[in-house]
């Protein structure tokens, strides 16, 4: 089994993106599963093109995209991506869509096919705060999640996929207002590791059940 | 040079107190200075008695007491302790004072003699959020800080002393409402280490200046 | 022109629901438009049945459902409702669905047909904080919004509809933790009035444009 | 009986100061007591000079100074003022003191002589959130509170005095980040009225007791 984990490059004036900083800290093997870690650009549309190339290259069983949600205090396992692009700030190629569909004629929304409840439970059991989120926003995080789930729906039905939002890393809030929540990159990486474990366990349970029916 | 660093035991139903968890992670030597780490009870009055015994035992050059401020997101370097005990919950010996002076006839307040601005600056330069706080509350944290500064004022004028409040540790917020800020015990310990470094540097600078005047 | 504005009855132990308290304060005429105000039950499914009866009874040109989002600080104009029912607490008839679709085979999500950006702009220009929200949650608020938009999609294509979340009313936070945001019922009612004005203006502009094409 | 209530003029780029906006809305008579309302400048030192002139002019039985604490969500009845001036931003005459005593050789702190617990209780019983605060900060609000209590201590021992911090008014948060708490000026004014009522009742109870001892 193989899981592709992506993290975005920095954007909006921040020097790092805790998403990819944390992704890099995830071990190359988790629960016996090979983990492929890749950086993707914080660019509407292009992130999906790159993602498809990575899927073609690595043929993963599951894809977990990871992004930063500045201001959130917990690991947020996203449940849903919506067909809407609306940017408060420009992306890294200066695009700033407003009230546009991501894919013309696409489904209004897609639900994650990751086991979101099991992931939240596993992360919390290991001492890291986590919860399900019902909005991935309307910036590039939602864009890549929507495009991933659209690819799965239309081209790669055997792949399981979803998105995880992570808080600011500790060093990012040093010059932000007191009260801005943060999490250390090490803790975020641990949280991602538990998310992967929960996904592997779910996949094996499902496969086992499928096997039993033969 | 020797610095005594204290942390409280758990209270209010929490299984750990991030203050002492972090204090335990501080190295035994920081910037060439011996660090003595001790746990103190979360008990009004008694914390001061124990603290005086520890001062007598270790003869430190500086004392930094550390406590938990659940809900704060940054390392809080306390500037002032006030002569007031007012408890929302009982302490660990079931005392719950209301609107009482800590020391009858004592000064209404004492200012920290730690270099609070230099401490904040040093912690932040190392990527950890910190700020000066102007209230240590009215629970046992303020009690030990007030008693420490009163001891310094009345019996140990050569000792430098103050108090640092730290956020919840990450694992403490797993079952608290989303949005409750936290910091990993490792990060808190690093923050304390930088606070100690800043204190040592200040002490040496002061001594140097004093030396020059001879 | 006629607009139906609904507010939920109290739930989750609160004695009032700021949604309907505020709805009751909205004038009977806003910008020349008749406003019909109705209370709806905080009950999954049934809220939609009642809503359809109210639509049949009043034949409104637009429907604005209003609900409480405790913890939010601003008027939240909801952009999207998702086909998912997941309840952290029971509704007022003790139902607590988990991970269920609202309507089997329904669209994964519906977008509001209210002019959400114009509403936000109008409310803010009048000194009341407001923003677009991309999640109405997964409790009864999302349920009625989804059912409203499904009714519009399948039976009442000429009606414009959507949902507005409002903060706790001031008196609701007296015994909640310090820091819990609130808004006075009078301010919320004013905000709803501006939302109605923006909707009426948009409807007239659209009708005007439609007229011009004849 | 007569109570002087002061509010600051706007500062820090805001067009209004909710403190004085609310003070102006307080009735001229509360619980049979004459209320004198005056604006004071947001200027270190000068605010105290003006305050003494107002005390000389009006001969009040009690003085309640009111200021804005942007970011707080409740009426904050201040318990203590400290002998420290430290300004993050310049005051309205461009002074920006750093780590200076307000009055050289003055007490390190003064406690409010208003009945702070009774005030909090009365405001909350009337549906408005309130709590005791143990820091009035180190800007001009703390400056005027410290100077008021110093005047009372040294020159006007029969006057009762203290300070109340109020949240941003609703319109002030329209362009601030979502999540910034606010309160309507009308609600703040009601809260001040309840604070005055509680102060009058306390004064009468005390006087009654004093009378009984004759």
PDB file of N, CA, C and O in Angstrom, chain B residues 86-135:
ATOM      1  N   UNK B  86      -8.182  35.462  45.670  1.00  0.00           N
ATOM      2  CA  UNK B  86      -9.601  35.324  45.288  1.00  0.00           C
ATOM      3  C   UNK B  86      -9.672  34.090  44.396  1.00  0.00           C
ATOM      4  O   UNK B  86      -9.135  34.085  43.288  1.00  0.00           O
ATOM      5  N   UNK B  87     -10.293  33.017  44.894  1.00  0.00           N
ATOM      6  CA  UNK B  87     -10.229  31.748  44.169  1.00  0.00           C
ATOM      7  C   UNK B  87     -11.589  31.353  43.609  1.00  0.00           C
ATOM      8  O   UNK B  87     -12.563  31.279  44.347  1.00  0.00           O
ATOM      9  N   UNK B  88     -11.638  31.090  42.326  1.00  0.00           N
ATOM     10  CA  UNK B  88     -12.844  30.630  41.642  1.00  0.00           C
ATOM     11  C   UNK B  88     -13.079  29.146  41.927  1.00  0.00           C
ATOM     12  O   UNK B  88     -14.200  28.667  41.951  1.00  0.00           O
ATOM     13  N   UNK B  89     -11.978  28.407  42.133  1.00  0.00           N
ATOM     14  CA  UNK B  89     -12.058  26.981  42.473  1.00  0.00           C
ATOM     15  C   UNK B  89     -11.166  26.733  43.690  1.00  0.00           C
ATOM     16  O   UNK B  89     -10.274  27.537  43.975  1.00  0.00           O
ATOM     17  N   UNK B  90     -11.406  25.628  44.430  1.00  0.00           N
ATOM     18  CA  UNK B  90     -10.559  25.352  45.593  1.00  0.00           C
ATOM     19  C   UNK B  90      -9.138  24.990  45.164  1.00  0.00           C
ATOM     20  O   UNK B  90      -8.928  24.465  44.065  1.00  0.00           O
ATOM     21  N   UNK B  91      -8.157  25.278  46.041  1.00  0.00           N
ATOM     22  CA  UNK B  91      -6.794  24.831  45.756  1.00  0.00           C
ATOM     23  C   UNK B  91      -6.655  23.362  46.164  1.00  0.00           C
ATOM     24  O   UNK B  91      -7.655  22.702  46.480  1.00  0.00           O
ATOM     25  N   UNK B  92      -5.445  22.831  46.129  1.00  0.00           N
ATOM     26  CA  UNK B  92      -5.289  21.393  46.371  1.00  0.00           C
ATOM     27  C   UNK B  92      -5.437  20.983  47.841  1.00  0.00           C
ATOM     28  O   UNK B  92      -5.346  19.795  48.166  1.00  0.00           O
ATOM     29  N   UNK B  93      -5.631  21.950  48.747  1.00  0.00           N
ATOM     30  CA  UNK B  93      -5.991  21.613  50.124  1.00  0.00           C
ATOM     31  C   UNK B  93      -7.346  22.202  50.480  1.00  0.00           C
ATOM     32  O   UNK B  93      -7.649  22.469  51.644  1.00  0.00           O
ATOM     33  N   UNK B  94      -8.134  22.395  49.420  1.00  0.00           N
ATOM     34  CA  UNK B  94      -9.538  22.796  49.576  1.00  0.00           C
ATOM     35  C   UNK B  94      -9.737  24.190  50.174  1.00  0.00           C
ATOM     36  O   UNK B  94     -10.795  24.494  50.710  1.00  0.00           O
ATOM     37  N   UNK B  95      -8.735  25.031  50.075  1.00  0.00           N
ATOM     38  CA  UNK B  95      -8.906  26.430  50.488  1.00  0.00           C
ATOM     39  C   UNK B  95      -9.478  27.219  49.315  1.00  0.00           C
ATOM     40  O   UNK B  95      -9.087  26.998  48.173  1.00  0.00           O
ATOM     41  N   UNK B  96     -10.383  28.133  49.594  1.00  0.00           N
ATOM     42  CA  UNK B  96     -10.928  28.972  48.529  1.00  0.00           C
ATOM     43  C   UNK B  96     -11.120  30.399  49.056  1.00  0.00           C
ATOM     44  O   UNK B  96     -12.241  30.850  49.275  1.00  0.00           O
ATOM     45  N   UNK B  97     -10.022  31.136  49.233  1.00  0.00           N
ATOM     46  CA  UNK B  97     -10.113  32.483  49.796  1.00  0.00           C
ATOM     47  C   UNK B  97     -10.895  33.410  48.878  1.00  0.00           C
ATOM     48  O   UNK B  97     -10.912  33.223  47.663  1.00  0.00           O
ATOM     49  N   UNK B  98     -11.537  34.406  49.471  1.00  0.00           N
ATOM     50  CA  UNK B  98     -12.292  35.383  48.695  1.00  0.00           C
ATOM     51  C   UNK B  98     -11.961  36.779  49.198  1.00  0.00           C
ATOM     52  O   UNK B  98     -12.188  37.086  50.364  1.00  0.00           O
ATOM     53  N   UNK B  99     -11.418  37.585  48.311  1.00  0.00           N
ATOM     54  CA  UNK B  99     -11.165  39.002  48.619  1.00  0.00           C
ATOM     55  C   UNK B  99     -10.302  39.181  49.862  1.00  0.00           C
ATOM     56  O   UNK B  99     -10.531  40.088  50.664  1.00  0.00           O
ATOM     57  N   UNK B 100      -9.304  38.337  50.023  1.00  0.00           N
ATOM     58  CA  UNK B 100      -8.407  38.438  51.181  1.00  0.00           C
ATOM     59  C   UNK B 100      -7.026  38.927  50.759  1.00  0.00           C
ATOM     60  O   UNK B 100      -6.549  38.577  49.686  1.00  0.00           O
ATOM     61  N   UNK B 101      -6.372  39.699  51.619  1.00  0.00           N
ATOM     62  CA  UNK B 101      -4.973  40.023  51.337  1.00  0.00           C
ATOM     63  C   UNK B 101      -4.123  38.762  51.506  1.00  0.00           C
ATOM     64  O   UNK B 101      -4.444  37.891  52.317  1.00  0.00           O
ATOM     65  N   UNK B 102      -3.051  38.659  50.723  1.00  0.00           N
ATOM     66  CA  UNK B 102      -2.123  37.534  50.885  1.00  0.00           C
ATOM     67  C   UNK B 102      -1.326  37.730  52.165  1.00  0.00           C
ATOM     68  O   UNK B 102      -1.193  36.812  52.973  1.00  0.00           O
ATOM     69  N   UNK B 103      -0.807  38.938  52.352  1.00  0.00           N
ATOM     70  CA  UNK B 103      -0.053  39.263  53.567  1.00  0.00           C
ATOM     71  C   UNK B 103      -0.635  40.540  54.152  1.00  0.00           C
ATOM     72  O   UNK B 103      -0.610  41.608  53.507  1.00  0.00           O
ATOM     73  N   UNK B 104      -1.205  40.426  55.345  1.00  0.00           N
ATOM     74  CA  UNK B 104      -1.814  41.590  55.986  1.00  0.00           C
ATOM     75  C   UNK B 104      -0.808  42.724  56.124  1.00  0.00           C
ATOM     76  O   UNK B 104       0.282  42.536  56.656  1.00  0.00           O
ATOM     77  N   UNK B 105      -1.183  43.885  55.623  1.00  0.00           N
ATOM     78  CA  UNK B 105      -0.289  45.035  55.717  1.00  0.00           C
ATOM     79  C   UNK B 105       0.836  45.022  54.706  1.00  0.00           C
ATOM     80  O   UNK B 105       1.684  45.912  54.702  1.00  0.00           O
ATOM     81  N   UNK B 106       0.855  44.018  53.837  1.00  0.00           N
ATOM     82  CA  UNK B 106       1.888  43.962  52.799  1.00  0.00           C
ATOM     83  C   UNK B 106       1.661  45.030  51.742  1.00  0.00           C
ATOM     84  O   UNK B 106       0.565  45.598  51.643  1.00  0.00           O
ATOM     85  N   UNK B 107       2.686  45.266  50.942  1.00  0.00           N
ATOM     86  CA  UNK B 107       2.555  46.213  49.831  1.00  0.00           C
ATOM     87  C   UNK B 107       1.382  45.781  48.946  1.00  0.00           C
ATOM     88  O   UNK B 107       1.108  44.597  48.791  1.00  0.00           O
ATOM     89  N   UNK B 108       0.673  46.736  48.353  1.00  0.00           N
ATOM     90  CA  UNK B 108      -0.478  46.377  47.519  1.00  0.00           C
ATOM     91  C   UNK B 108      -0.051  45.545  46.307  1.00  0.00           C
ATOM     92  O   UNK B 108      -0.826  44.740  45.804  1.00  0.00           O
ATOM     93  N   UNK B 109       1.187  45.735  45.872  1.00  0.00           N
ATOM     94  CA  UNK B 109       1.675  44.962  44.731  1.00  0.00           C
ATOM     95  C   UNK B 109       3.204  44.992  44.703  1.00  0.00           C
ATOM     96  O   UNK B 109       3.827  45.879  45.305  1.00  0.00           O
ATOM     97  N   UNK B 110       3.805  43.995  44.065  1.00  0.00           N
ATOM     98  CA  UNK B 110       5.253  43.986  43.813  1.00  0.00           C
ATOM     99  C   UNK B 110       5.500  43.790  42.323  1.00  0.00           C
ATOM    100  O   UNK B 110       4.808  42.987  41.673  1.00  0.00           O
ATOM    101  N   UNK B 111       6.502  44.486  41.805  1.00  0.00           N
ATOM    102  CA  UNK B 111       6.893  44.279  40.417  1.00  0.00           C
ATOM    103  C   UNK B 111       7.976  43.204  40.336  1.00  0.00           C
ATOM    104  O   UNK B 111       8.843  43.121  41.215  1.00  0.00           O
ATOM    105  N   UNK B 112       7.926  42.398  39.303  1.00  0.00           N
ATOM    106  CA  UNK B 112       8.959  41.384  39.045  1.00  0.00           C
ATOM    107  C   UNK B 112      10.332  42.033  38.964  1.00  0.00           C
ATOM    108  O   UNK B 112      10.466  43.149  38.450  1.00  0.00           O
ATOM    109  N   UNK B 113      11.352  41.349  39.479  1.00  0.00           N
ATOM    110  CA  UNK B 113      12.708  41.880  39.286  1.00  0.00           C
ATOM    111  C   UNK B 113      13.459  41.106  38.194  1.00  0.00           C
ATOM    112  O   UNK B 113      14.652  41.307  37.987  1.00  0.00           O
ATOM    113  N   UNK B 114      12.739  40.244  37.476  1.00  0.00           N
ATOM    114  CA  UNK B 114      13.331  39.628  36.283  1.00  0.00           C
ATOM    115  C   UNK B 114      13.344  40.669  35.150  1.00  0.00           C
ATOM    116  O   UNK B 114      12.521  41.584  35.141  1.00  0.00           O
ATOM    117  N   UNK B 115      14.241  40.508  34.177  1.00  0.00           N
ATOM    118  CA  UNK B 115      14.261  41.435  33.034  1.00  0.00           C
ATOM    119  C   UNK B 115      13.151  41.049  32.048  1.00  0.00           C
ATOM    120  O   UNK B 115      13.416  40.413  31.022  1.00  0.00           O
ATOM    121  N   UNK B 116      11.899  41.435  32.343  1.00  0.00           N
ATOM    122  CA  UNK B 116      10.760  40.890  31.587  1.00  0.00           C
ATOM    123  C   UNK B 116      10.814  41.239  30.099  1.00  0.00           C
ATOM    124  O   UNK B 116      10.493  40.398  29.251  1.00  0.00           O
ATOM    125  N   UNK B 117      11.215  42.456  29.783  1.00  0.00           N
ATOM    126  CA  UNK B 117      11.273  42.811  28.355  1.00  0.00           C
ATOM    127  C   UNK B 117      12.336  42.015  27.617  1.00  0.00           C
ATOM    128  O   UNK B 117      12.114  41.556  26.488  1.00  0.00           O
ATOM    129  N   UNK B 118      13.499  41.854  28.241  1.00  0.00           N
ATOM    130  CA  UNK B 118      14.578  41.083  27.603  1.00  0.00           C
ATOM    131  C   UNK B 118      14.164  39.624  27.451  1.00  0.00           C
ATOM    132  O   UNK B 118      14.485  38.965  26.451  1.00  0.00           O
ATOM    133  N   UNK B 119      13.428  39.112  28.417  1.00  0.00           N
ATOM    134  CA  UNK B 119      12.967  37.720  28.323  1.00  0.00           C
ATOM    135  C   UNK B 119      12.008  37.552  27.148  1.00  0.00           C
ATOM    136  O   UNK B 119      12.141  36.635  26.332  1.00  0.00           O
ATOM    137  N   UNK B 120      11.030  38.457  27.042  1.00  0.00           N
ATOM    138  CA  UNK B 120      10.069  38.383  25.936  1.00  0.00           C
ATOM    139  C   UNK B 120      10.807  38.445  24.604  1.00  0.00           C
ATOM    140  O   UNK B 120      10.554  37.642  23.692  1.00  0.00           O
ATOM    141  N   UNK B 121      11.747  39.389  24.495  1.00  0.00           N
ATOM    142  CA  UNK B 121      12.502  39.577  23.252  1.00  0.00           C
ATOM    143  C   UNK B 121      13.273  38.302  22.880  1.00  0.00           C
ATOM    144  O   UNK B 121      13.235  37.848  21.731  1.00  0.00           O
ATOM    145  N   UNK B 122      13.946  37.721  23.870  1.00  0.00           N
ATOM    146  CA  UNK B 122      14.762  36.538  23.599  1.00  0.00           C
ATOM    147  C   UNK B 122      13.898  35.344  23.190  1.00  0.00           C
ATOM    148  O   UNK B 122      14.231  34.615  22.255  1.00  0.00           O
ATOM    149  N   UNK B 123      12.792  35.145  23.874  1.00  0.00           N
ATOM    150  CA  UNK B 123      11.916  34.016  23.531  1.00  0.00           C
ATOM    151  C   UNK B 123      11.385  34.178  22.109  1.00  0.00           C
ATOM    152  O   UNK B 123      11.404  33.241  21.303  1.00  0.00           O
ATOM    153  N   UNK B 124      10.935  35.393  21.776  1.00  0.00           N
ATOM    154  CA  UNK B 124      10.360  35.627  20.446  1.00  0.00           C
ATOM    155  C   UNK B 124      11.411  35.487  19.340  1.00  0.00           C
ATOM    156  O   UNK B 124      11.125  34.958  18.262  1.00  0.00           O
ATOM    157  N   UNK B 125      12.623  35.985  19.617  1.00  0.00           N
ATOM    158  CA  UNK B 125      13.687  35.855  18.612  1.00  0.00           C
ATOM    159  C   UNK B 125      13.953  34.385  18.285  1.00  0.00           C
ATOM    160  O   UNK B 125      14.508  34.060  17.243  1.00  0.00           O
ATOM    161  N   UNK B 126      13.605  33.513  19.194  1.00  0.00           N
ATOM    162  CA  UNK B 126      13.823  32.091  18.974  1.00  0.00           C
ATOM    163  C   UNK B 126      12.561  31.369  18.485  1.00  0.00           C
ATOM    164  O   UNK B 126      12.470  30.136  18.565  1.00  0.00           O
ATOM    165  N   UNK B 127      11.597  32.145  17.991  1.00  0.00           N
ATOM    166  CA  UNK B 127      10.459  31.535  17.304  1.00  0.00           C
ATOM    167  C   UNK B 127       9.326  31.057  18.184  1.00  0.00           C
ATOM    168  O   UNK B 127       8.476  30.283  17.747  1.00  0.00           O
ATOM    169  N   UNK B 128       9.297  31.531  19.431  1.00  0.00           N
ATOM    170  CA  UNK B 128       8.222  31.116  20.330  1.00  0.00           C
ATOM    171  C   UNK B 128       7.454  32.366  20.770  1.00  0.00           C
ATOM    172  O   UNK B 128       8.051  33.347  21.189  1.00  0.00           O
ATOM    173  N   UNK B 129       6.108  32.350  20.669  1.00  0.00           N
ATOM    174  CA  UNK B 129       5.348  33.553  21.022  1.00  0.00           C
ATOM    175  C   UNK B 129       5.394  33.848  22.516  1.00  0.00           C
ATOM    176  O   UNK B 129       5.285  32.937  23.342  1.00  0.00           O
ATOM    177  N   UNK B 130       5.574  35.121  22.861  1.00  0.00           N
ATOM    178  CA  UNK B 130       5.671  35.532  24.266  1.00  0.00           C
ATOM    179  C   UNK B 130       5.217  36.974  24.385  1.00  0.00           C
ATOM    180  O   UNK B 130       5.309  37.738  23.430  1.00  0.00           O
ATOM    181  N   UNK B 131       4.724  37.332  25.573  1.00  0.00           N
ATOM    182  CA  UNK B 131       4.428  38.740  25.822  1.00  0.00           C
ATOM    183  C   UNK B 131       4.449  39.009  27.323  1.00  0.00           C
ATOM    184  O   UNK B 131       4.419  38.087  28.132  1.00  0.00           O
ATOM    185  N   UNK B 132       4.547  40.298  27.668  1.00  0.00           N
ATOM    186  CA  UNK B 132       4.445  40.691  29.067  1.00  0.00           C
ATOM    187  C   UNK B 132       2.986  40.614  29.472  1.00  0.00           C
ATOM    188  O   UNK B 132       2.095  40.977  28.711  1.00  0.00           O
ATOM    189  N   UNK B 133       2.721  40.130  30.673  1.00  0.00           N
ATOM    190  CA  UNK B 133       1.366  40.143  31.216  1.00  0.00           C
ATOM    191  C   UNK B 133       1.347  41.033  32.448  1.00  0.00           C
ATOM    192  O   UNK B 133       2.312  41.058  33.222  1.00  0.00           O
ATOM    193  N   UNK B 134       0.236  41.760  32.617  1.00  0.00           N
ATOM    194  CA  UNK B 134       0.122  42.651  33.772  1.00  0.00           C
ATOM    195  C   UNK B 134      -0.836  42.113  34.818  1.00  0.00           C
ATOM    196  O   UNK B 134      -1.234  42.823  35.723  1.00  0.00           O
ATOM    197  N   UNK B 135      -1.234  40.848  34.688  1.00  0.00           N
ATOM    198  CA  UNK B 135      -1.974  40.212  35.773  1.00  0.00           C
ATOM    199  C   UNK B 135      -1.637  38.729  35.827  1.00  0.00           C
ATOM    200  O   UNK B 135      -1.734  38.026  34.819  1.00  0.00           O
TER     201      UNK B 135
END
